[in-house]
PDB file of C-alpha atoms in Angstrom:
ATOM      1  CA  UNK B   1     -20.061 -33.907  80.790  1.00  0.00           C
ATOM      2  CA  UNK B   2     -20.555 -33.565  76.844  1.00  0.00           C
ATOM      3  CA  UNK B   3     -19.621 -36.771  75.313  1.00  0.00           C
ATOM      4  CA  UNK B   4     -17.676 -36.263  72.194  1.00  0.00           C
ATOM      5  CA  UNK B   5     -18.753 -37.678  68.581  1.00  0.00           C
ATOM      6  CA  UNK B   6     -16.923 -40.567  67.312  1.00  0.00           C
ATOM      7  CA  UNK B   7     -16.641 -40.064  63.854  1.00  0.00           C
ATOM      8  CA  UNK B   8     -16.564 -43.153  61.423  1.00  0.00           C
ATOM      9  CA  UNK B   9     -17.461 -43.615  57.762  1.00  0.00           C
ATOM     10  CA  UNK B  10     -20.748 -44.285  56.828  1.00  0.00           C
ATOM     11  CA  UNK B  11     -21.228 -48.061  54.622  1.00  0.00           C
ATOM     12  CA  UNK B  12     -21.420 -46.037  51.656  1.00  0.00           C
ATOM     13  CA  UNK B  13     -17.714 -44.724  52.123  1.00  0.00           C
ATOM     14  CA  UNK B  14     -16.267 -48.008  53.421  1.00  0.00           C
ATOM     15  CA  UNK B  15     -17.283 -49.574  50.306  1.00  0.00           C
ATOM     16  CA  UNK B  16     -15.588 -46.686  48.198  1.00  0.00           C
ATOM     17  CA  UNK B  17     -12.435 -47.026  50.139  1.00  0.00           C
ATOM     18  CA  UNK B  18     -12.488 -50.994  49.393  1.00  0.00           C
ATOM     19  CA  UNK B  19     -12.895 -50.145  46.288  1.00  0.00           C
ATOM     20  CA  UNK B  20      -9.912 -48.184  45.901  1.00  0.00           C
ATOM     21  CA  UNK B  21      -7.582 -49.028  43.015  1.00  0.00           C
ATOM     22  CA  UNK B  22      -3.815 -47.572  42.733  1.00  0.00           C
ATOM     23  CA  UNK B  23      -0.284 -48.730  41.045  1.00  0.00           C
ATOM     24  CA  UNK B  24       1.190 -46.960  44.123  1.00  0.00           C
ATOM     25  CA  UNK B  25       2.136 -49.715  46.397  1.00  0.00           C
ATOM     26  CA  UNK B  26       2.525 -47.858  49.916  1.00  0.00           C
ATOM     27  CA  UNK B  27      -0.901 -46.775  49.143  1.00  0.00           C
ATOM     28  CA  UNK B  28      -1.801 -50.420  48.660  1.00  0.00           C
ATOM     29  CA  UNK B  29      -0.559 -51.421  51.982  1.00  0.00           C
ATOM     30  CA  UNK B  30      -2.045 -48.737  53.939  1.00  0.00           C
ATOM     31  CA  UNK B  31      -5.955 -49.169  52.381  1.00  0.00           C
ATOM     32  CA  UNK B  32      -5.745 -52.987  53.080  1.00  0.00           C
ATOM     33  CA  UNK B  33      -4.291 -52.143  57.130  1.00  0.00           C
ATOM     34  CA  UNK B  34      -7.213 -49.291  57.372  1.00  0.00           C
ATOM     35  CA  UNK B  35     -10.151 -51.993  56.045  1.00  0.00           C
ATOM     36  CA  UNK B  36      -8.145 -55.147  58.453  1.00  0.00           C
ATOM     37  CA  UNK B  37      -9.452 -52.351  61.039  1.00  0.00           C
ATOM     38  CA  UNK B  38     -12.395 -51.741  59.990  1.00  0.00           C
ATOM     39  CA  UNK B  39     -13.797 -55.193  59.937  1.00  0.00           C
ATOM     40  CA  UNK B  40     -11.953 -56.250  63.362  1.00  0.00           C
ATOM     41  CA  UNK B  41     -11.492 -52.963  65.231  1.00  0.00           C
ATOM     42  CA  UNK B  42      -8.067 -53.648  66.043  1.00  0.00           C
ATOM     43  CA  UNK B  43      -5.887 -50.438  66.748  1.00  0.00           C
ATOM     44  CA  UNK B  44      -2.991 -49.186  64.802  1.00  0.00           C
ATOM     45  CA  UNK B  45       0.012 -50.294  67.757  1.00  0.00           C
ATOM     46  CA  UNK B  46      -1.351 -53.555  67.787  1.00  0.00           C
ATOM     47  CA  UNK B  47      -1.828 -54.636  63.933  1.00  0.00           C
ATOM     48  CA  UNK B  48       1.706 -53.928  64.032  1.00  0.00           C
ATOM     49  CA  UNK B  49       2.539 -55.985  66.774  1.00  0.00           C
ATOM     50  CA  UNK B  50       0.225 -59.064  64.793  1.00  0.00           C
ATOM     51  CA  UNK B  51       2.850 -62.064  64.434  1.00  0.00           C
ATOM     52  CA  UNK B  52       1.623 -65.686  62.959  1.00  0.00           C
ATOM     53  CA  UNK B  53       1.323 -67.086  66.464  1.00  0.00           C
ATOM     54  CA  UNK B  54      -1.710 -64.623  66.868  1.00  0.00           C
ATOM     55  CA  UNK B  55      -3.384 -66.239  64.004  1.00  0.00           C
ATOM     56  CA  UNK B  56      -5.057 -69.526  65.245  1.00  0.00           C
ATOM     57  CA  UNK B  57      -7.414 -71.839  63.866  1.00  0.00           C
ATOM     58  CA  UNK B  58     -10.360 -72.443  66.062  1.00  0.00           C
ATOM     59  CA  UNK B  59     -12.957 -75.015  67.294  1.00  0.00           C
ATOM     60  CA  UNK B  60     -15.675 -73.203  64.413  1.00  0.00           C
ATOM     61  CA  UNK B  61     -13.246 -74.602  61.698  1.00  0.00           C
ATOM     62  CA  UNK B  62     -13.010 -70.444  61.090  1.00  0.00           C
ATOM     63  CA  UNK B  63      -9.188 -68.390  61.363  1.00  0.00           C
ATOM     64  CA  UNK B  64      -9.377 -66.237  64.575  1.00  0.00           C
ATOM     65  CA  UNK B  65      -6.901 -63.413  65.887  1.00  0.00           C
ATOM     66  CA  UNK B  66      -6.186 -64.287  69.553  1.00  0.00           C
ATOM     67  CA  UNK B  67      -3.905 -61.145  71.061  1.00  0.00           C
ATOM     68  CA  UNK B  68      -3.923 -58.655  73.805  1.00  0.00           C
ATOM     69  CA  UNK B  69      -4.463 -54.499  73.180  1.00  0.00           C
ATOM     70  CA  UNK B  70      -0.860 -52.882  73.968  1.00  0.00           C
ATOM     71  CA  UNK B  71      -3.103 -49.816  75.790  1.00  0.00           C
ATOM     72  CA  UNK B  72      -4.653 -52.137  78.162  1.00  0.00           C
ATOM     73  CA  UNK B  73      -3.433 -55.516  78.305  1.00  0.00           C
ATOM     74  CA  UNK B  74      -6.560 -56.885  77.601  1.00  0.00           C
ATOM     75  CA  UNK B  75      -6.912 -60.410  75.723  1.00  0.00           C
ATOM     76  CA  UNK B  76      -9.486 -60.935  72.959  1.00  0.00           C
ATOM     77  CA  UNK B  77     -10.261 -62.650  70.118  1.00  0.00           C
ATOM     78  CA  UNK B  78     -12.601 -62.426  67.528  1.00  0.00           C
ATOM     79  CA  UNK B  79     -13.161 -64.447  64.087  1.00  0.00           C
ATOM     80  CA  UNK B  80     -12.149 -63.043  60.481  1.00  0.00           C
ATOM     81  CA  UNK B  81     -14.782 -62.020  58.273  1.00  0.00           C
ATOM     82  CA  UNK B  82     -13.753 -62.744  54.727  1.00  0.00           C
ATOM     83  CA  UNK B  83     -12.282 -59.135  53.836  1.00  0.00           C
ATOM     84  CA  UNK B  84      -9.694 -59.766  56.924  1.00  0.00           C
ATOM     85  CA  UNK B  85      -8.652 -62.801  55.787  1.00  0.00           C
ATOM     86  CA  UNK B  86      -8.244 -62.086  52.686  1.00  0.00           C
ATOM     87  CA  UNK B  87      -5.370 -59.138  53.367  1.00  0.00           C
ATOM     88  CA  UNK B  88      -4.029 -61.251  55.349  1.00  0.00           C
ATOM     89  CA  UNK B  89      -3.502 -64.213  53.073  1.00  0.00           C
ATOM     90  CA  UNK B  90      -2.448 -61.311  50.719  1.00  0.00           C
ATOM     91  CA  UNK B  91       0.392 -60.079  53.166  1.00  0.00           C
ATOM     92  CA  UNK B  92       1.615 -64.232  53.761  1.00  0.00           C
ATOM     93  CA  UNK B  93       4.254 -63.847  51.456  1.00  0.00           C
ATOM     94  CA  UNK B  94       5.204 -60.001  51.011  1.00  0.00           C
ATOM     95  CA  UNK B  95       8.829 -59.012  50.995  1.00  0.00           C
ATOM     96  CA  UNK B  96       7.991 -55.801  53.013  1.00  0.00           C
ATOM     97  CA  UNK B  97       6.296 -58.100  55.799  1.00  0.00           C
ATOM     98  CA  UNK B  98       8.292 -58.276  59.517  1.00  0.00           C
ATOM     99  CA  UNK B  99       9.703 -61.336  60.433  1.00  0.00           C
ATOM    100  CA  UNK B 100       6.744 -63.623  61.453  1.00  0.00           C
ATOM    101  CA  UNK B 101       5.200 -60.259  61.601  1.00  0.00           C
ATOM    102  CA  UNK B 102       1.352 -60.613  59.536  1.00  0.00           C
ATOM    103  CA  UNK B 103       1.724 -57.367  58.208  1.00  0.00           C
ATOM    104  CA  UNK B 104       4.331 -54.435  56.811  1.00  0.00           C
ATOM    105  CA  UNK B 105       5.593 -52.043  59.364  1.00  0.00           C
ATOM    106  CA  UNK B 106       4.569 -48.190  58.366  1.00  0.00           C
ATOM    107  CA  UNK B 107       4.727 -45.634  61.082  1.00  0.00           C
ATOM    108  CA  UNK B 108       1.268 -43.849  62.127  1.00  0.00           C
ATOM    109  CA  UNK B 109       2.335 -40.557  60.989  1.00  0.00           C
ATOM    110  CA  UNK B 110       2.815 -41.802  57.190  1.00  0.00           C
ATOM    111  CA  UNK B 111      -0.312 -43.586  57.265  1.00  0.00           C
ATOM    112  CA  UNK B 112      -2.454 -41.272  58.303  1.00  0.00           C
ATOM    113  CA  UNK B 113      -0.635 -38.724  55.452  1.00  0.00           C
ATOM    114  CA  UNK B 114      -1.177 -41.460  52.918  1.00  0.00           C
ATOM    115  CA  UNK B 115      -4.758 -41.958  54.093  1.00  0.00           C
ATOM    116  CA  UNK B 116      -5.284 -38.450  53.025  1.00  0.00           C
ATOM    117  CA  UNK B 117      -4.958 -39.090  49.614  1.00  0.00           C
ATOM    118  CA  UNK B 118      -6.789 -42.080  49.452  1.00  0.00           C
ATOM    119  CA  UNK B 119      -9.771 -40.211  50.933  1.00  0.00           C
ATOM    120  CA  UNK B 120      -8.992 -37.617  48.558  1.00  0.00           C
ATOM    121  CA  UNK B 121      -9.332 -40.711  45.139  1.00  0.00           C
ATOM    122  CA  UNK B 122     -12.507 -41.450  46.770  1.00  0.00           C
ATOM    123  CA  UNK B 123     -13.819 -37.729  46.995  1.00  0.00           C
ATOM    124  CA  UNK B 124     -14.720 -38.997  50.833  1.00  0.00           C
ATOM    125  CA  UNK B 125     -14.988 -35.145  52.226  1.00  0.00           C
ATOM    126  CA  UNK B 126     -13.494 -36.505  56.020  1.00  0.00           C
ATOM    127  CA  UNK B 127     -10.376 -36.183  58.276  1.00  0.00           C
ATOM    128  CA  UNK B 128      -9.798 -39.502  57.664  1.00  0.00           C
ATOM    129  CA  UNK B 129      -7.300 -40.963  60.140  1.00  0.00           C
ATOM    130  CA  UNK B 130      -6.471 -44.954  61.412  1.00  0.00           C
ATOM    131  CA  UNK B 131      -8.296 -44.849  64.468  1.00  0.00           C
ATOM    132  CA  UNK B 132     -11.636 -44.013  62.572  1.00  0.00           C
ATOM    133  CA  UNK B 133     -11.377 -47.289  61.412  1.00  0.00           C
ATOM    134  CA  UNK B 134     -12.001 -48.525  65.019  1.00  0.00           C
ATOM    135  CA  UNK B 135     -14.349 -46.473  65.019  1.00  0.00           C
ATOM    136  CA  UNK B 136     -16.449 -47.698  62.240  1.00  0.00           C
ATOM    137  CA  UNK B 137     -16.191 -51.123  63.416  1.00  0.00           C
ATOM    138  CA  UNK B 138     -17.792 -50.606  66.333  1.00  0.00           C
ATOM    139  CA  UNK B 139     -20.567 -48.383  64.861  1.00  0.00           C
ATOM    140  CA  UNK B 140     -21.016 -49.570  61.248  1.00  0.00           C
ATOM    141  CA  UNK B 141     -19.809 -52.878  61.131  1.00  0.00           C
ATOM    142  CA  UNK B 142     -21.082 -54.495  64.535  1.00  0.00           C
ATOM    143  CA  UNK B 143     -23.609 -52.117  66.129  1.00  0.00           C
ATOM    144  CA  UNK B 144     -25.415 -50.782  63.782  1.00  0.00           C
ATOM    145  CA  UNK B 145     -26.387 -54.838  62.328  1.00  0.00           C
ATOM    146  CA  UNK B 146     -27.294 -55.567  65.554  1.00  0.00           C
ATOM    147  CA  UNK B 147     -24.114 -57.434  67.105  1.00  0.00           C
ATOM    148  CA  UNK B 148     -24.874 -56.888  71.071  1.00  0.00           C
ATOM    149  CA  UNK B 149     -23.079 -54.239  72.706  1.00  0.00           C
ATOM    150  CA  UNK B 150     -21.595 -57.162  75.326  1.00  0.00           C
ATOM    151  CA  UNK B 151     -19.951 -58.771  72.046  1.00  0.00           C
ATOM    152  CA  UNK B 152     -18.677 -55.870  70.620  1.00  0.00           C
ATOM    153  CA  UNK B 153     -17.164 -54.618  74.121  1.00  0.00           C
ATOM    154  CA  UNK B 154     -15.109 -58.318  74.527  1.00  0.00           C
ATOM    155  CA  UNK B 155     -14.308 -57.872  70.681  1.00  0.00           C
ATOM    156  CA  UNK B 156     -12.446 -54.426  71.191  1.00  0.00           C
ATOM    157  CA  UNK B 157     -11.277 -55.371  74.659  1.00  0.00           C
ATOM    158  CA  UNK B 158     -12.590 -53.014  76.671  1.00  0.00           C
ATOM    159  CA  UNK B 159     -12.307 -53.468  80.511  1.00  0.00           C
ATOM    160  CA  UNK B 160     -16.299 -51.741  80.880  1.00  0.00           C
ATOM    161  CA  UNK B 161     -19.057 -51.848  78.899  1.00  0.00           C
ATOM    162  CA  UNK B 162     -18.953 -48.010  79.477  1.00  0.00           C
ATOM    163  CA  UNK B 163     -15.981 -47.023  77.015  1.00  0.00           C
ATOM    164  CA  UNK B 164     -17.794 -49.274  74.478  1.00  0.00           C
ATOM    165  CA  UNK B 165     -20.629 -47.036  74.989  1.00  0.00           C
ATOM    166  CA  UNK B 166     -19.251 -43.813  73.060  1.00  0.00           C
ATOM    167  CA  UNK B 167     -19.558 -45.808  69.978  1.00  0.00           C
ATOM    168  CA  UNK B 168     -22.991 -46.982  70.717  1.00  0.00           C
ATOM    169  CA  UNK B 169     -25.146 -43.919  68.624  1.00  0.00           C
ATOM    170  CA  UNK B 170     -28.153 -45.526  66.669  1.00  0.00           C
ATOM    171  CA  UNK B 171     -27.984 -44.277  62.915  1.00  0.00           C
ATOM    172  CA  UNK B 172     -31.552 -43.206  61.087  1.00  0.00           C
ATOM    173  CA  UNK B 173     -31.070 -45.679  58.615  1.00  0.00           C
ATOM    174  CA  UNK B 174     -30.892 -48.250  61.670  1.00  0.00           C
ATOM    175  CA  UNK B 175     -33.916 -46.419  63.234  1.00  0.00           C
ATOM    176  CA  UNK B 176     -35.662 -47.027  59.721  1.00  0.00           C
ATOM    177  CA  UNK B 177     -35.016 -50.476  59.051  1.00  0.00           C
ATOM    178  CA  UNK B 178     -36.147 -51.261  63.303  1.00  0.00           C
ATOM    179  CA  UNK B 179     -39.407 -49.135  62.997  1.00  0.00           C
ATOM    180  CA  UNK B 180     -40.016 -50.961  59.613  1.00  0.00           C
ATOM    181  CA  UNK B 181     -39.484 -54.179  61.460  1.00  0.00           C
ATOM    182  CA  UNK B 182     -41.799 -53.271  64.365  1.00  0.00           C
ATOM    183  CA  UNK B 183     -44.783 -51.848  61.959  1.00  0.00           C
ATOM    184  CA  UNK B 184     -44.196 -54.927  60.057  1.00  0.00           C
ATOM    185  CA  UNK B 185     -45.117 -56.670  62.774  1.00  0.00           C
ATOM    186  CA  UNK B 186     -47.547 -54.666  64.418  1.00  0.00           C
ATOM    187  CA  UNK B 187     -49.741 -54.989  60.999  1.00  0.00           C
ATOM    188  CA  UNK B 188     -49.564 -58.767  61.493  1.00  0.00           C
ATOM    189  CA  UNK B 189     -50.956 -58.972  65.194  1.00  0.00           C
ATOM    190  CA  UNK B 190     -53.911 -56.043  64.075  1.00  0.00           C
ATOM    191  CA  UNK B 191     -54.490 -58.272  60.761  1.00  0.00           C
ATOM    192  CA  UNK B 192     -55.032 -61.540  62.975  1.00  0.00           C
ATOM    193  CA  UNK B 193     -57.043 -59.618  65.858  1.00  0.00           C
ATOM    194  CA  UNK B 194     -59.232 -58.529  63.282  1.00  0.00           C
ATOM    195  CA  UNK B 195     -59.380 -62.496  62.234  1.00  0.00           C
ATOM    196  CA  UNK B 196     -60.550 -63.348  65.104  1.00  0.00           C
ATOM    197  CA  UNK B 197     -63.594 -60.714  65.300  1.00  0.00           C
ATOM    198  CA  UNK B 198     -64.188 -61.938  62.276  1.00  0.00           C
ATOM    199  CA  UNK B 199     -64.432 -65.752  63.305  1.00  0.00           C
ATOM    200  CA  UNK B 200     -66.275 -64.926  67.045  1.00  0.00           C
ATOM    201  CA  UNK B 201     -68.712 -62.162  65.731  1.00  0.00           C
ATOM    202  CA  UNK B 202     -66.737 -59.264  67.644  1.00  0.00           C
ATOM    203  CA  UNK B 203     -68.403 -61.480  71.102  1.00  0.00           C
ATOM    204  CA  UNK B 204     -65.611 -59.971  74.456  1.00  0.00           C
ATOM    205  CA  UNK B 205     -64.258 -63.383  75.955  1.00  0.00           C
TER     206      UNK B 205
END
């Protein structure tokens, strides 16, 4: 069976997309929900379903989200890096926000319409919709900087490490920076070999 292609945006066009500036407040909302999920890789159904009890404070001194995926049922929890938390401590006070609710409530079908034209600002040439932003956790985010595959699984809450495997592709530029690594330290053990011929008079030991 073909497996099919995951697409997800590249570093490049995450940054553009945090980047975004607009006076258009619905357009606010839904680029600080799309780049929650793209550095935690929590779906659409359950941002929504996010309430201050899911917030907790853990034993790292660090502000975790503790919750279980609607689709599955499955718990997990992961720590938020500093964009997170920062659109959430944006959302604390919002008039639009749900009661106890962390964030506004906007159906799926206007944000992925309103995601349009913020892909549109940032001349980002993709169909753009929420669930890419899943995607580019997994493969951008975590995967691609070398977060194990385990990790990222428990993260997403996957029940087997094989559905986490879809987003497992290796990128060239993570090829690049791994064979770079590996030369790097190839040269080293050929440079102190050659030490050593040096220091024994090439004698076999």
């Amino acid at each position: 069976m073909e497996k099919k292609e995951r697409d997800f945006l590249t570093l490049e066009e995450l940054r553009k997309i945090q980047g975004f500036q607009t006076k258009i407040e619905r357009l606010r909302i839904v680029n600080d929900l799309f780049v929650f999920s793209c550095y935690t890789g929590i779906a659409y159904c359950d941002i929504m379903n996010l309430n201050e009890d899911n917030l907790v404070l853990a034993i790292d001194g660090k502000h975790w989200i503790s919750t279980k995926r609607q689709k599955t049922k499955n718990s997990f929890k992961l720590p938020l890096m500093g964009p997170a938390l920062s659109i959430v401590k944006r959302y604390h006070y919002h008039p639009k926000r749900g009661t106890d609710k962390l964030f506004p409530k906007i159906s799926n079908q206007k944000l992925n319409s309103y995601l349009k034209e913020i892909a549109d600002s940032c001349h980002i040439n993709k169909h753009i919709t929420f669930y890419m932003a899943r995607h580019t956790f997994a493969t951008t985010i975590t995967l691609s900087n070398g977060v194990p595959i385990e990790t990222v699984s428990k993260i997403l809450g996957h029940s087997e490490l094989a559905t986490t495997q879809i987003y497992a592709r290796v990128l060239d530029k993570k090829i690049s920076e791994d064979m770079s690594d590996l030369e790097t330290k190839l040269d080293s053990k050929f440079s102190d070999s050659d030490a050593d011929k040096r220091k024994f008079g090439n004698r076999d030991f």
